[in-house]
PDB file of C-alpha atoms in Angstrom:
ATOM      1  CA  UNK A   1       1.026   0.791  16.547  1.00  0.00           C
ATOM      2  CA  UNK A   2       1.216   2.115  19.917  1.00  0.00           C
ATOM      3  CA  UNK A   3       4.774   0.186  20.951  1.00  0.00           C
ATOM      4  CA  UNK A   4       5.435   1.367  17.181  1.00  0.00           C
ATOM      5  CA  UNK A   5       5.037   5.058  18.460  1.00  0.00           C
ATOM      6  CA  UNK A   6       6.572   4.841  21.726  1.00  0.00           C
ATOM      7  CA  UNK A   7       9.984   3.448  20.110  1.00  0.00           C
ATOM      8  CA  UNK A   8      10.201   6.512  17.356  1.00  0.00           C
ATOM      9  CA  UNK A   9       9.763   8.944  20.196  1.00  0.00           C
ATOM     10  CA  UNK A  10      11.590   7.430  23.020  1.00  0.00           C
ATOM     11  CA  UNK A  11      14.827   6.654  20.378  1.00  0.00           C
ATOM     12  CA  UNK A  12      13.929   9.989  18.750  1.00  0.00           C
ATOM     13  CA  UNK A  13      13.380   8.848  15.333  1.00  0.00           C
ATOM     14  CA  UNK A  14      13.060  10.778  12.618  1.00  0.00           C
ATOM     15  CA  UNK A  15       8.961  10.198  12.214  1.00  0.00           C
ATOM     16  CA  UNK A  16       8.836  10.473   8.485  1.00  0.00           C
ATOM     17  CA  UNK A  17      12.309   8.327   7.688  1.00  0.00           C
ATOM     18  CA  UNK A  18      11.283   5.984   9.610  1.00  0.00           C
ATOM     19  CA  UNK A  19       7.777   5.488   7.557  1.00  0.00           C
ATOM     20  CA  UNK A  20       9.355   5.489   4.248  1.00  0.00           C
ATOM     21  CA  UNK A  21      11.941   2.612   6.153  1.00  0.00           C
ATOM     22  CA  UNK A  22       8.589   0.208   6.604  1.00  0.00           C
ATOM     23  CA  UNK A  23       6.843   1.053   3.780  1.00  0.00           C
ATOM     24  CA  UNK A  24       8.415  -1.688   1.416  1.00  0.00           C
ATOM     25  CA  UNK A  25       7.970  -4.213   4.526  1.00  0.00           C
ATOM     26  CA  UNK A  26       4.257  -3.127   4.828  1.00  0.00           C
ATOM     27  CA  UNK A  27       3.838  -3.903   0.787  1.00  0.00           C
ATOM     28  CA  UNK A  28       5.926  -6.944   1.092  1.00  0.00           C
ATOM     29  CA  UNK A  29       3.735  -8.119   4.123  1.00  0.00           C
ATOM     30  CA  UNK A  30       0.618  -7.356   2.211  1.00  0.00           C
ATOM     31  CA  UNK A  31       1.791  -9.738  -0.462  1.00  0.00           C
ATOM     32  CA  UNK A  32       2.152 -12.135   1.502  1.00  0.00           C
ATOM     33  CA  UNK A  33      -1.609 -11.308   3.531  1.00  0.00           C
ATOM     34  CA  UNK A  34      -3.554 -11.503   0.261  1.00  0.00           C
ATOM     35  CA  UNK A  35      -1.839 -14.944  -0.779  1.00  0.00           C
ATOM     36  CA  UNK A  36      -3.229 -16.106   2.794  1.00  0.00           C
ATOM     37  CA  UNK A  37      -6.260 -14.874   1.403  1.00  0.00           C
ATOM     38  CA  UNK A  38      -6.249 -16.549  -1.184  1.00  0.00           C
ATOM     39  CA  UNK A  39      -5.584 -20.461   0.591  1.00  0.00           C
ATOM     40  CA  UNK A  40      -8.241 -19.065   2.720  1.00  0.00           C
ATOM     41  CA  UNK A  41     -10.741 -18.413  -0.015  1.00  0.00           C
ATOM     42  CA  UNK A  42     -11.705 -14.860   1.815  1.00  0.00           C
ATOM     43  CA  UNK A  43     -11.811 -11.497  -0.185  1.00  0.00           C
ATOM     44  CA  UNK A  44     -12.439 -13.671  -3.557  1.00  0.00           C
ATOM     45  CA  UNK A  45     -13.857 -12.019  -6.713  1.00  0.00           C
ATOM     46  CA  UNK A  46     -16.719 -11.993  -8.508  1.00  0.00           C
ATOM     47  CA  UNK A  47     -18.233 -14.237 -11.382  1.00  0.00           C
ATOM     48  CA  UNK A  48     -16.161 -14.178 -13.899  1.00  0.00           C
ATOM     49  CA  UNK A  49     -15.452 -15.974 -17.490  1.00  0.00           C
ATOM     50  CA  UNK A  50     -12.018 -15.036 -17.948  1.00  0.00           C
ATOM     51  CA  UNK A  51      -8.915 -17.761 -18.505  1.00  0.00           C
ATOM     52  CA  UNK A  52      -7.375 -16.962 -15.178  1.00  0.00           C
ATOM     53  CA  UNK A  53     -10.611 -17.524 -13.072  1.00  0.00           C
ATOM     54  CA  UNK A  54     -10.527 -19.773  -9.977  1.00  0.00           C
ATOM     55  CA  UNK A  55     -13.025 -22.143  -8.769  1.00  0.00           C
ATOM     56  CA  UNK A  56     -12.816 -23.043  -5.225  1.00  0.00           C
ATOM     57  CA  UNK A  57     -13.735 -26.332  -4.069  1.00  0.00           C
ATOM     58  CA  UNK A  58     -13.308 -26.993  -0.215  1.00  0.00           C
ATOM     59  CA  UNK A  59     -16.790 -26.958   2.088  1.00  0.00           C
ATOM     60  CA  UNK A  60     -14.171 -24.499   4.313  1.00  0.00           C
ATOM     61  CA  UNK A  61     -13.637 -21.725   2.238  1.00  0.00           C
ATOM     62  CA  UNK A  62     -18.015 -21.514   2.329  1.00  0.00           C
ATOM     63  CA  UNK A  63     -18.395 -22.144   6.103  1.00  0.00           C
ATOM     64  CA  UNK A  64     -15.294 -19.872   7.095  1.00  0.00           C
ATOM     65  CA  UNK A  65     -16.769 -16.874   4.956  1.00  0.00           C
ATOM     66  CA  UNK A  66     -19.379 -17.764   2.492  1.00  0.00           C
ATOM     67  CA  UNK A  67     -16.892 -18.084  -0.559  1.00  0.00           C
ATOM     68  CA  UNK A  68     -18.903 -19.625  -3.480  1.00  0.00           C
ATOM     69  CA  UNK A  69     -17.837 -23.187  -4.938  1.00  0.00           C
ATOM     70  CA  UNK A  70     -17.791 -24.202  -7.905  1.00  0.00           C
ATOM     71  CA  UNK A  71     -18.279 -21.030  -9.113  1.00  0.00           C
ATOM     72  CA  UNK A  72     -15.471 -19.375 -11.594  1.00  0.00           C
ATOM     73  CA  UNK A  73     -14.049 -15.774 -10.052  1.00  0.00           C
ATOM     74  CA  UNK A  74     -11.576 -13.195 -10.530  1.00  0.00           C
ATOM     75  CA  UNK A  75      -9.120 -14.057  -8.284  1.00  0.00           C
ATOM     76  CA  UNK A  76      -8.278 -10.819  -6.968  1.00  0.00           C
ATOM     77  CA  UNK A  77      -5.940 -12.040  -4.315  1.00  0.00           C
ATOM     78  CA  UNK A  78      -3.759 -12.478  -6.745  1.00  0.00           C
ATOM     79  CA  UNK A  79      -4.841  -9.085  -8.449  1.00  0.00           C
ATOM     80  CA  UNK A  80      -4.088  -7.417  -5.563  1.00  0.00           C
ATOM     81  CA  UNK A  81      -0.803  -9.582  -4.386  1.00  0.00           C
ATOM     82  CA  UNK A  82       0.571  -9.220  -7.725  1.00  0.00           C
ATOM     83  CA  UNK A  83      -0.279  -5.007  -7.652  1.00  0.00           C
ATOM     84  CA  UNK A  84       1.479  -4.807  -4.215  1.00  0.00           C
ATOM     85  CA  UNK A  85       4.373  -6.811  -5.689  1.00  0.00           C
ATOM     86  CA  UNK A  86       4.598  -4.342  -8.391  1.00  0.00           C
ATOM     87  CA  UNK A  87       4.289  -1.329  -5.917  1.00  0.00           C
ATOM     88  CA  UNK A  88       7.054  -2.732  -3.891  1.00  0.00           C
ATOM     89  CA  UNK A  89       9.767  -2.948  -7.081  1.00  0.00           C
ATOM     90  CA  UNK A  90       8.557   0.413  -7.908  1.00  0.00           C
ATOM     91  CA  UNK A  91       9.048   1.670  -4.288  1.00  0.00           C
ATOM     92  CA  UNK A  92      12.531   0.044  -4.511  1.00  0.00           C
ATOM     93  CA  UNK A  93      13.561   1.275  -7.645  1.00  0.00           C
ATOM     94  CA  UNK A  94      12.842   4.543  -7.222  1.00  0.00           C
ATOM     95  CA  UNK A  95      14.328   5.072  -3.896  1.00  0.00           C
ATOM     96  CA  UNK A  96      17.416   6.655  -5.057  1.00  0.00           C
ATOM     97  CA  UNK A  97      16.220   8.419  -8.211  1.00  0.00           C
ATOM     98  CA  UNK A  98      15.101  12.040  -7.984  1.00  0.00           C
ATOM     99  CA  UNK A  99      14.693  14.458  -5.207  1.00  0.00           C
ATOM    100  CA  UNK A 100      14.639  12.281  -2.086  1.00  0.00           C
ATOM    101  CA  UNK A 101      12.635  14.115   0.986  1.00  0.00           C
ATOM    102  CA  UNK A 102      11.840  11.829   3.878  1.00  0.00           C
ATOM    103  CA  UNK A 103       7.713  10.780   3.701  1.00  0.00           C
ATOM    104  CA  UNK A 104       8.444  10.032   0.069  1.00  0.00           C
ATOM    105  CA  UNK A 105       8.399   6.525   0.230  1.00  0.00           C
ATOM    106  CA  UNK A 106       5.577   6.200   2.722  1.00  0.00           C
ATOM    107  CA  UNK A 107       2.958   8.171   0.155  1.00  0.00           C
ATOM    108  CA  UNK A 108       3.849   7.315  -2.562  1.00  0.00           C
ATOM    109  CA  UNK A 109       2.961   3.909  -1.116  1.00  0.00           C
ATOM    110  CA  UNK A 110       0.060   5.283  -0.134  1.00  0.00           C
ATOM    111  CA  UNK A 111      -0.935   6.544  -3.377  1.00  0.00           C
ATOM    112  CA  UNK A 112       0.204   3.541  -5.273  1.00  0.00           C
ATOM    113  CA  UNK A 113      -2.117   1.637  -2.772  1.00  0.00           C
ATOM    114  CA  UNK A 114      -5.008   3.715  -2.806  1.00  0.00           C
ATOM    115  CA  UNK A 115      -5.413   3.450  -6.956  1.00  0.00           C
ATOM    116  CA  UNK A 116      -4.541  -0.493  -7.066  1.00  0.00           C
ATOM    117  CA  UNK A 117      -6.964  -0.961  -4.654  1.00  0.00           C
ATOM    118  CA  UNK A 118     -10.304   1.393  -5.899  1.00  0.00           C
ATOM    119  CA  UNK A 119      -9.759  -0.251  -9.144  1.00  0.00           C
ATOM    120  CA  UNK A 120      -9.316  -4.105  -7.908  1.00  0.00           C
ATOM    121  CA  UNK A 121     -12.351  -3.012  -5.755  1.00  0.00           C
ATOM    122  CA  UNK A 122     -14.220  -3.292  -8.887  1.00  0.00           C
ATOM    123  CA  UNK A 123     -13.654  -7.109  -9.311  1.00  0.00           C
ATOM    124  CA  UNK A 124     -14.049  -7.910  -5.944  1.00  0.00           C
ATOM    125  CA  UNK A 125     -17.623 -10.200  -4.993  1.00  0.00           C
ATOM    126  CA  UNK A 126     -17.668 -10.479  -1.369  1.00  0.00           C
ATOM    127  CA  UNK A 127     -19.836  -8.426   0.847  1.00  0.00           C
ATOM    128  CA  UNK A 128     -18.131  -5.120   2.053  1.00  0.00           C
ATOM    129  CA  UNK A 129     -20.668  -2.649   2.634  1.00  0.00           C
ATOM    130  CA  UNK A 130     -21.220   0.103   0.750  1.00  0.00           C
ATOM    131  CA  UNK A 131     -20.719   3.830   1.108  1.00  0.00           C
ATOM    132  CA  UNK A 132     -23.210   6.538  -0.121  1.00  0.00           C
ATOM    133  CA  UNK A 133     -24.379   3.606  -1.876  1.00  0.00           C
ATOM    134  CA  UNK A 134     -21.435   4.262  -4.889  1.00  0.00           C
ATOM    135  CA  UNK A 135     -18.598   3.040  -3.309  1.00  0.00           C
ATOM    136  CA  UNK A 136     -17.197   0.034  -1.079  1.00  0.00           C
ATOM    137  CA  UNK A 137     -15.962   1.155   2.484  1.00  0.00           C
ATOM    138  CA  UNK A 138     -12.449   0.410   0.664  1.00  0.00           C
ATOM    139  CA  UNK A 139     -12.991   2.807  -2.591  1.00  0.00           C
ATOM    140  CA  UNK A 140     -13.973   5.539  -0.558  1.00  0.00           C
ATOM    141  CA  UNK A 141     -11.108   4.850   1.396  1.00  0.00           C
ATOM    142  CA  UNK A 142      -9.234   4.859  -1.575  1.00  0.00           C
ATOM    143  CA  UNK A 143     -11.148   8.356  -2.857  1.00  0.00           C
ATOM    144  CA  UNK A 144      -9.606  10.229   0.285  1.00  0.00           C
ATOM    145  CA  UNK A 145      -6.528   8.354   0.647  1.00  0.00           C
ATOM    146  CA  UNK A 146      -5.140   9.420  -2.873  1.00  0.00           C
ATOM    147  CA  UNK A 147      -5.664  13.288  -3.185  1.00  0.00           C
ATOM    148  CA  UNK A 148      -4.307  13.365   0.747  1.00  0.00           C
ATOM    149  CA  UNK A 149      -1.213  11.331  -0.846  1.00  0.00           C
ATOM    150  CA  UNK A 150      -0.426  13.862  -3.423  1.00  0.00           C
ATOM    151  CA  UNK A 151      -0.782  16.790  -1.083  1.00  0.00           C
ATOM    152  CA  UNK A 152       1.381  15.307   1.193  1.00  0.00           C
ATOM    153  CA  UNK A 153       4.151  14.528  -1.290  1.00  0.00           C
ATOM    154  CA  UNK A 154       3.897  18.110  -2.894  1.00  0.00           C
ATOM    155  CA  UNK A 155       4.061  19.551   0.884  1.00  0.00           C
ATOM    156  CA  UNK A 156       6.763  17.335   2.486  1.00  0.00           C
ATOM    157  CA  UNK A 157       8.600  17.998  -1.101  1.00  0.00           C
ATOM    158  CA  UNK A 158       8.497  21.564  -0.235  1.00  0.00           C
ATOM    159  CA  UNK A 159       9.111  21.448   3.655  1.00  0.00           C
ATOM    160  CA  UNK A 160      11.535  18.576   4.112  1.00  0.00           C
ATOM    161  CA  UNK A 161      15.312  19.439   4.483  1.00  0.00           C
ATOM    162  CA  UNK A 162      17.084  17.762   1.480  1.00  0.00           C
ATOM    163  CA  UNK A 163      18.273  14.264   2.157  1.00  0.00           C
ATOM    164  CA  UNK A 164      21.664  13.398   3.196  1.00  0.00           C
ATOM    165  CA  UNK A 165      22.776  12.103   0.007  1.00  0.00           C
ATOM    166  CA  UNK A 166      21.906  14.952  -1.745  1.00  0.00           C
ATOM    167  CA  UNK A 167      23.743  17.792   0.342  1.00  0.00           C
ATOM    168  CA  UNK A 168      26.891  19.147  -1.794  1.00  0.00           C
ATOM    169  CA  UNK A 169      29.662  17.670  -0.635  1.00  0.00           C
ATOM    170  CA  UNK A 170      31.921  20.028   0.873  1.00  0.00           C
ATOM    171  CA  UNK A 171      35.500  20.062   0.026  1.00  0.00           C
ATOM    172  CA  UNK A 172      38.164  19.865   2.612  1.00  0.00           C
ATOM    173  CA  UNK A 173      40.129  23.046   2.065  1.00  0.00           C
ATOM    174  CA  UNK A 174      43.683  22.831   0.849  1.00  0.00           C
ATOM    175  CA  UNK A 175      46.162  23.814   4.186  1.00  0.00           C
TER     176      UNK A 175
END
């Protein structure tokens, strides 16, 4: 983050652009994170009796961080791979449609984030702590994360010059 900071400013990159330009890695990255999770065993889900459980086996996933075996559970790695997948199509395909304004792409990754992940929060069975006693550290995360999202759309939406492609092009005048 820090050699991330010090090449925006000594290059003099736009700060904004050049989030919404690593937002689709960072989803694409996270895919990729939770399906490590998932070999792993870490971040696994609760009990659960639906067709698409998973039942881990190896003595590794318990001793590297207390995963249950033999035990069905949601497998929200892939819940939460497959809702970062989706985020980063919809990040992708969206790009070019309606008013662009640099930061878009960076929250509304961030907002896309922050509801996937309060609600897979809700399946997941390994110990995170808790805050207020309501939420996991992650969900209250997630509480803050998407109301600053929205404001930050609606205010870069408002502040933020229009983007390149969607100045008028100008006519060169007849001689």
């Amino acid at each position: 983050m820090l050699f991330r900071s010090w090449y925006v400013a000594k290059h003099q990159l736009p700060f904004w652009t050049t989030c919404d330009v690593f937002a689709p890695g960072i989803a694409l990255g996270h895919v990729t994170g939770r399906l490590g999770c998932l070999a792993a065993g870490c971040c696994y889900g609760k009990p659960a009796s639906v067709p698409w459980a998973i039942t881990f086996t190896n003595p590794l996933a318990t001793q590297n961080v207390g995963t249950p075996l033999g035990i069905p559970l949601h497998p929200t790695q892939l819940y939460e791979a497959g809702a970062e997948l989706l985020i980063l199509v919809l990040l992708l395909a969206t790009e070019r449609r309606g008013r662009a304004f640099a930061g878009r792409t960076f929250w509304g990754y961030m907002f896309l984030y922050a509801v996937s992940r309060y609600i897979i929060e809700n399946f997941r069975g390994d110990p995170r702590g808790t805050v207020f006693g309501i939420f996991s550290t992650s969900q209250f995360i997630s509480v803050l994360l998407a109301p600053l999202s929205i404001a930050m759309l609606v205010w870069l939406s408002k502040t933020s010059p229009r983007a390149p492609q969607e100045m008028p092009r100008r006519r060169k005048a007849a001689a």
